[in-house]
């Protein structure tokens, strides 16, 4: 891991904010290190991981077995995921942060840290994620209508023939391409900004800009990391979402350690010396 100068276009923090960190150059060894540390953190505190990931498992099961066919209920439940996601991530980051500095994993303090975030910048990040989710949902429906709107009405829950036509296959390809692009942009905006907002006093816009710059500076490595997250999550969802009880906490803890490798804070070096 070597040092990379901070981009000149970064937003400047206010006088009371923490100094802007330096963006570091990552390699694949940093990903392996982050995953190893994430696994170790989960093993040290599996209960916290079960609580934060349990919401996703329960929500996934409800979406799959209860809310099917009820559009309004499904939408409300689906919106709950991006709203809850930043706070669940903060909880996992806080656990890793405490392990890192050898502080006790006190239940009240960990959940207290999550609760205090409601008055800081994390809710704004959650709002951005929800808006992004709604935009993608609208765009996905528009793409479907453009390619499949003229097709005969078909019950897709019992018949998949419409998707096997040239128009259907093209629609699937476009949906996957657009979804992957938009998903990676959201990933770039949040992968480092969420732990940064927990770690330091910084506004969400500055944090998201810096996160995007750090991903841009390490594009190859971060593409691998995004693909790794996607594969692990999909595989973990196969056994009735239960694999997420392990996968999500490990990935959350690993994200904290990758953040610590990606951004070097001058004041941390001062404290260490």
PDB file of C-alpha atoms in Angstrom, residues 73-240:
ATOM      1  CA  UNK A  73     -46.468  -3.545   1.365  1.00  0.00           C
ATOM      2  CA  UNK A  74     -43.568  -4.741  -0.781  1.00  0.00           C
ATOM      3  CA  UNK A  75     -42.549  -1.161  -1.580  1.00  0.00           C
ATOM      4  CA  UNK A  76     -42.668  -0.138   2.093  1.00  0.00           C
ATOM      5  CA  UNK A  77     -40.535  -3.112   3.109  1.00  0.00           C
ATOM      6  CA  UNK A  78     -38.111  -2.537   0.255  1.00  0.00           C
ATOM      7  CA  UNK A  79     -37.704   1.116   1.251  1.00  0.00           C
ATOM      8  CA  UNK A  80     -36.852  -0.023   4.757  1.00  0.00           C
ATOM      9  CA  UNK A  81     -33.632  -1.648   3.578  1.00  0.00           C
ATOM     10  CA  UNK A  82     -31.877   1.499   2.287  1.00  0.00           C
ATOM     11  CA  UNK A  83     -33.172   3.445   5.282  1.00  0.00           C
ATOM     12  CA  UNK A  84     -31.804   0.924   7.767  1.00  0.00           C
ATOM     13  CA  UNK A  85     -28.621   0.031   5.881  1.00  0.00           C
ATOM     14  CA  UNK A  86     -26.459   2.995   6.988  1.00  0.00           C
ATOM     15  CA  UNK A  87     -27.325   2.467  10.653  1.00  0.00           C
ATOM     16  CA  UNK A  88     -26.644  -1.269  10.468  1.00  0.00           C
ATOM     17  CA  UNK A  89     -23.320  -0.515   8.805  1.00  0.00           C
ATOM     18  CA  UNK A  90     -22.474   2.020  11.515  1.00  0.00           C
ATOM     19  CA  UNK A  91     -23.110  -0.606  14.178  1.00  0.00           C
ATOM     20  CA  UNK A  92     -20.675  -3.017  12.546  1.00  0.00           C
ATOM     21  CA  UNK A  93     -18.117  -0.249  12.011  1.00  0.00           C
ATOM     22  CA  UNK A  94     -18.396   0.736  15.663  1.00  0.00           C
ATOM     23  CA  UNK A  95     -17.715  -2.847  16.749  1.00  0.00           C
ATOM     24  CA  UNK A  96     -14.631  -3.009  14.514  1.00  0.00           C
ATOM     25  CA  UNK A  97     -13.470   0.416  15.693  1.00  0.00           C
ATOM     26  CA  UNK A  98     -13.680  -0.689  19.319  1.00  0.00           C
ATOM     27  CA  UNK A  99     -11.821  -3.921  18.619  1.00  0.00           C
ATOM     28  CA  UNK A 100      -9.161  -1.925  16.752  1.00  0.00           C
ATOM     29  CA  UNK A 101      -8.467   0.367  19.718  1.00  0.00           C
ATOM     30  CA  UNK A 102      -9.012  -2.377  22.344  1.00  0.00           C
ATOM     31  CA  UNK A 103     -12.136  -0.783  23.831  1.00  0.00           C
ATOM     32  CA  UNK A 104     -14.784  -2.981  25.504  1.00  0.00           C
ATOM     33  CA  UNK A 105     -17.692  -4.165  23.372  1.00  0.00           C
ATOM     34  CA  UNK A 106     -20.316  -2.759  25.681  1.00  0.00           C
ATOM     35  CA  UNK A 107     -23.838  -3.303  24.318  1.00  0.00           C
ATOM     36  CA  UNK A 108     -25.138   0.061  25.497  1.00  0.00           C
ATOM     37  CA  UNK A 109     -22.181   1.950  24.063  1.00  0.00           C
ATOM     38  CA  UNK A 110     -22.302   0.208  20.682  1.00  0.00           C
ATOM     39  CA  UNK A 111     -26.028   0.742  20.239  1.00  0.00           C
ATOM     40  CA  UNK A 112     -25.664   4.195  21.772  1.00  0.00           C
ATOM     41  CA  UNK A 113     -23.205   5.071  19.012  1.00  0.00           C
ATOM     42  CA  UNK A 114     -25.754   3.943  16.422  1.00  0.00           C
ATOM     43  CA  UNK A 115     -28.505   5.949  18.137  1.00  0.00           C
ATOM     44  CA  UNK A 116     -26.402   9.115  18.234  1.00  0.00           C
ATOM     45  CA  UNK A 117     -25.948   8.977  14.474  1.00  0.00           C
ATOM     46  CA  UNK A 118     -29.563  10.064  14.049  1.00  0.00           C
ATOM     47  CA  UNK A 119     -28.441  13.591  14.934  1.00  0.00           C
ATOM     48  CA  UNK A 120     -25.378  13.574  12.684  1.00  0.00           C
ATOM     49  CA  UNK A 121     -24.862  12.968   8.947  1.00  0.00           C
ATOM     50  CA  UNK A 122     -25.860   9.318   8.532  1.00  0.00           C
ATOM     51  CA  UNK A 123     -29.609  10.075   8.047  1.00  0.00           C
ATOM     52  CA  UNK A 124     -28.708  12.299   5.098  1.00  0.00           C
ATOM     53  CA  UNK A 125     -26.782   9.421   3.571  1.00  0.00           C
ATOM     54  CA  UNK A 126     -29.825   7.210   4.126  1.00  0.00           C
ATOM     55  CA  UNK A 127     -32.016   9.773   2.370  1.00  0.00           C
ATOM     56  CA  UNK A 128     -29.660   9.837  -0.621  1.00  0.00           C
ATOM     57  CA  UNK A 129     -29.767   6.023  -0.797  1.00  0.00           C
ATOM     58  CA  UNK A 130     -33.584   6.012  -0.699  1.00  0.00           C
ATOM     59  CA  UNK A 131     -33.798   8.643  -3.463  1.00  0.00           C
ATOM     60  CA  UNK A 132     -31.312   6.638  -5.490  1.00  0.00           C
ATOM     61  CA  UNK A 133     -33.359   3.474  -4.898  1.00  0.00           C
ATOM     62  CA  UNK A 134     -36.565   5.184  -6.065  1.00  0.00           C
ATOM     63  CA  UNK A 135     -34.826   6.587  -9.152  1.00  0.00           C
ATOM     64  CA  UNK A 136     -33.496   3.155 -10.083  1.00  0.00           C
ATOM     65  CA  UNK A 137     -36.909   1.577  -9.508  1.00  0.00           C
ATOM     66  CA  UNK A 138     -38.500   4.129 -11.850  1.00  0.00           C
ATOM     67  CA  UNK A 139     -35.750   3.640 -14.443  1.00  0.00           C
ATOM     68  CA  UNK A 140     -36.063  -0.159 -14.289  1.00  0.00           C
ATOM     69  CA  UNK A 141     -39.817   0.061 -14.885  1.00  0.00           C
ATOM     70  CA  UNK A 142     -39.255   2.474 -17.776  1.00  0.00           C
ATOM     71  CA  UNK A 143     -36.738   0.121 -19.412  1.00  0.00           C
ATOM     72  CA  UNK A 144     -39.197  -2.750 -18.991  1.00  0.00           C
ATOM     73  CA  UNK A 145     -41.951  -0.694 -20.610  1.00  0.00           C
ATOM     74  CA  UNK A 146     -39.724   0.360 -23.523  1.00  0.00           C
ATOM     75  CA  UNK A 147     -38.817  -3.226 -24.408  1.00  0.00           C
ATOM     76  CA  UNK A 148     -41.869  -5.190 -23.260  1.00  0.00           C
ATOM     77  CA  UNK A 149     -44.712  -2.686 -23.332  1.00  0.00           C
ATOM     78  CA  UNK A 150     -45.963  -3.846 -26.724  1.00  0.00           C
ATOM     79  CA  UNK A 151     -45.833  -7.538 -25.773  1.00  0.00           C
ATOM     80  CA  UNK A 152     -49.044  -9.446 -25.007  1.00  0.00           C
ATOM     81  CA  UNK A 153     -49.986  -9.428 -21.340  1.00  0.00           C
ATOM     82  CA  UNK A 154     -48.383 -12.427 -19.618  1.00  0.00           C
ATOM     83  CA  UNK A 155     -48.392 -13.657 -16.050  1.00  0.00           C
ATOM     84  CA  UNK A 156     -44.641 -13.667 -15.442  1.00  0.00           C
ATOM     85  CA  UNK A 157     -45.030 -15.693 -12.251  1.00  0.00           C
ATOM     86  CA  UNK A 158     -46.203 -18.696 -14.306  1.00  0.00           C
ATOM     87  CA  UNK A 159     -44.758 -18.034 -17.762  1.00  0.00           C
ATOM     88  CA  UNK A 160     -41.273 -16.875 -18.756  1.00  0.00           C
ATOM     89  CA  UNK A 161     -41.658 -17.137 -22.533  1.00  0.00           C
ATOM     90  CA  UNK A 162     -41.811 -13.357 -22.979  1.00  0.00           C
ATOM     91  CA  UNK A 163     -38.324 -13.021 -21.485  1.00  0.00           C
ATOM     92  CA  UNK A 164     -36.893 -15.582 -23.912  1.00  0.00           C
ATOM     93  CA  UNK A 165     -37.781 -13.517 -26.972  1.00  0.00           C
ATOM     94  CA  UNK A 166     -35.133 -11.244 -28.571  1.00  0.00           C
ATOM     95  CA  UNK A 167     -36.825  -8.222 -26.998  1.00  0.00           C
ATOM     96  CA  UNK A 168     -36.980  -9.883 -23.608  1.00  0.00           C
ATOM     97  CA  UNK A 169     -33.341 -10.938 -23.651  1.00  0.00           C
ATOM     98  CA  UNK A 170     -32.278  -7.449 -24.761  1.00  0.00           C
ATOM     99  CA  UNK A 171     -34.343  -5.948 -21.958  1.00  0.00           C
ATOM    100  CA  UNK A 172     -32.633  -8.211 -19.409  1.00  0.00           C
ATOM    101  CA  UNK A 173     -29.191  -7.263 -20.750  1.00  0.00           C
ATOM    102  CA  UNK A 174     -29.987  -3.530 -20.576  1.00  0.00           C
ATOM    103  CA  UNK A 175     -31.479  -3.861 -17.077  1.00  0.00           C
ATOM    104  CA  UNK A 176     -28.356  -5.678 -15.855  1.00  0.00           C
ATOM    105  CA  UNK A 177     -25.997  -3.155 -17.459  1.00  0.00           C
ATOM    106  CA  UNK A 178     -27.846  -0.111 -16.120  1.00  0.00           C
ATOM    107  CA  UNK A 179     -28.284  -1.716 -12.702  1.00  0.00           C
ATOM    108  CA  UNK A 180     -24.595  -2.599 -12.500  1.00  0.00           C
ATOM    109  CA  UNK A 181     -23.529   0.921 -13.476  1.00  0.00           C
ATOM    110  CA  UNK A 182     -25.886   2.681 -11.074  1.00  0.00           C
ATOM    111  CA  UNK A 183     -25.097   0.183  -8.329  1.00  0.00           C
ATOM    112  CA  UNK A 184     -21.379   0.799  -8.674  1.00  0.00           C
ATOM    113  CA  UNK A 185     -21.859   4.580  -8.559  1.00  0.00           C
ATOM    114  CA  UNK A 186     -23.827   4.234  -5.323  1.00  0.00           C
ATOM    115  CA  UNK A 187     -21.179   1.848  -4.015  1.00  0.00           C
ATOM    116  CA  UNK A 188     -18.470   4.405  -4.846  1.00  0.00           C
ATOM    117  CA  UNK A 189     -20.363   7.161  -3.022  1.00  0.00           C
ATOM    118  CA  UNK A 190     -20.958   5.159   0.154  1.00  0.00           C
ATOM    119  CA  UNK A 191     -18.236   2.527   0.577  1.00  0.00           C
ATOM    120  CA  UNK A 192     -15.871   4.918   2.376  1.00  0.00           C
ATOM    121  CA  UNK A 193     -18.216   7.786   3.246  1.00  0.00           C
ATOM    122  CA  UNK A 194     -20.261   5.824   5.795  1.00  0.00           C
ATOM    123  CA  UNK A 195     -17.287   4.753   7.951  1.00  0.00           C
ATOM    124  CA  UNK A 196     -15.739   8.201   7.442  1.00  0.00           C
ATOM    125  CA  UNK A 197     -18.851   9.902   8.876  1.00  0.00           C
ATOM    126  CA  UNK A 198     -18.751   7.622  11.908  1.00  0.00           C
ATOM    127  CA  UNK A 199     -15.026   8.125  12.420  1.00  0.00           C
ATOM    128  CA  UNK A 200     -14.781  11.898  11.935  1.00  0.00           C
ATOM    129  CA  UNK A 201     -16.888  15.043  12.019  1.00  0.00           C
ATOM    130  CA  UNK A 202     -17.563  15.578   8.327  1.00  0.00           C
ATOM    131  CA  UNK A 203     -20.607  16.472   6.257  1.00  0.00           C
ATOM    132  CA  UNK A 204     -22.128  13.826   4.034  1.00  0.00           C
ATOM    133  CA  UNK A 205     -21.406  15.662   0.779  1.00  0.00           C
ATOM    134  CA  UNK A 206     -17.682  15.969   1.533  1.00  0.00           C
ATOM    135  CA  UNK A 207     -17.600  12.337   2.684  1.00  0.00           C
ATOM    136  CA  UNK A 208     -19.304  11.072  -0.477  1.00  0.00           C
ATOM    137  CA  UNK A 209     -17.048  13.119  -2.759  1.00  0.00           C
ATOM    138  CA  UNK A 210     -13.960  11.782  -1.008  1.00  0.00           C
ATOM    139  CA  UNK A 211     -15.313   8.227  -1.157  1.00  0.00           C
ATOM    140  CA  UNK A 212     -15.888   8.560  -4.900  1.00  0.00           C
ATOM    141  CA  UNK A 213     -12.366   9.948  -5.367  1.00  0.00           C
ATOM    142  CA  UNK A 214     -10.860   7.072  -3.377  1.00  0.00           C
ATOM    143  CA  UNK A 215     -12.727   4.511  -5.499  1.00  0.00           C
ATOM    144  CA  UNK A 216     -11.720   6.328  -8.678  1.00  0.00           C
ATOM    145  CA  UNK A 217      -8.076   6.308  -7.557  1.00  0.00           C
ATOM    146  CA  UNK A 218      -8.263   2.541  -6.889  1.00  0.00           C
ATOM    147  CA  UNK A 219     -10.720   1.576  -9.603  1.00  0.00           C
ATOM    148  CA  UNK A 220      -9.389  -1.902 -10.394  1.00  0.00           C
ATOM    149  CA  UNK A 221      -9.212  -2.975  -6.764  1.00  0.00           C
ATOM    150  CA  UNK A 222     -12.609  -1.498  -5.912  1.00  0.00           C
ATOM    151  CA  UNK A 223     -14.233  -3.179  -8.903  1.00  0.00           C
ATOM    152  CA  UNK A 224     -12.913  -6.467  -7.524  1.00  0.00           C
ATOM    153  CA  UNK A 225     -14.235  -5.550  -4.069  1.00  0.00           C
ATOM    154  CA  UNK A 226     -17.696  -4.666  -5.424  1.00  0.00           C
ATOM    155  CA  UNK A 227     -17.799  -7.948  -7.376  1.00  0.00           C
ATOM    156  CA  UNK A 228     -16.658  -9.862  -4.292  1.00  0.00           C
ATOM    157  CA  UNK A 229     -19.439  -8.318  -2.213  1.00  0.00           C
ATOM    158  CA  UNK A 230     -22.010  -9.112  -4.892  1.00  0.00           C
ATOM    159  CA  UNK A 231     -20.966 -12.749  -5.254  1.00  0.00           C
ATOM    160  CA  UNK A 232     -20.799 -13.346  -1.493  1.00  0.00           C
ATOM    161  CA  UNK A 233     -24.211 -11.773  -0.896  1.00  0.00           C
ATOM    162  CA  UNK A 234     -25.890 -13.695  -3.720  1.00  0.00           C
ATOM    163  CA  UNK A 235     -24.421 -17.004  -2.534  1.00  0.00           C
ATOM    164  CA  UNK A 236     -25.386 -16.203   1.072  1.00  0.00           C
ATOM    165  CA  UNK A 237     -28.993 -15.560   0.030  1.00  0.00           C
ATOM    166  CA  UNK A 238     -29.442 -19.026  -1.453  1.00  0.00           C
ATOM    167  CA  UNK A 239     -30.178 -20.942   1.777  1.00  0.00           C
ATOM    168  CA  UNK A 240     -33.305 -18.906   2.673  1.00  0.00           C
TER     169      UNK A 240
END
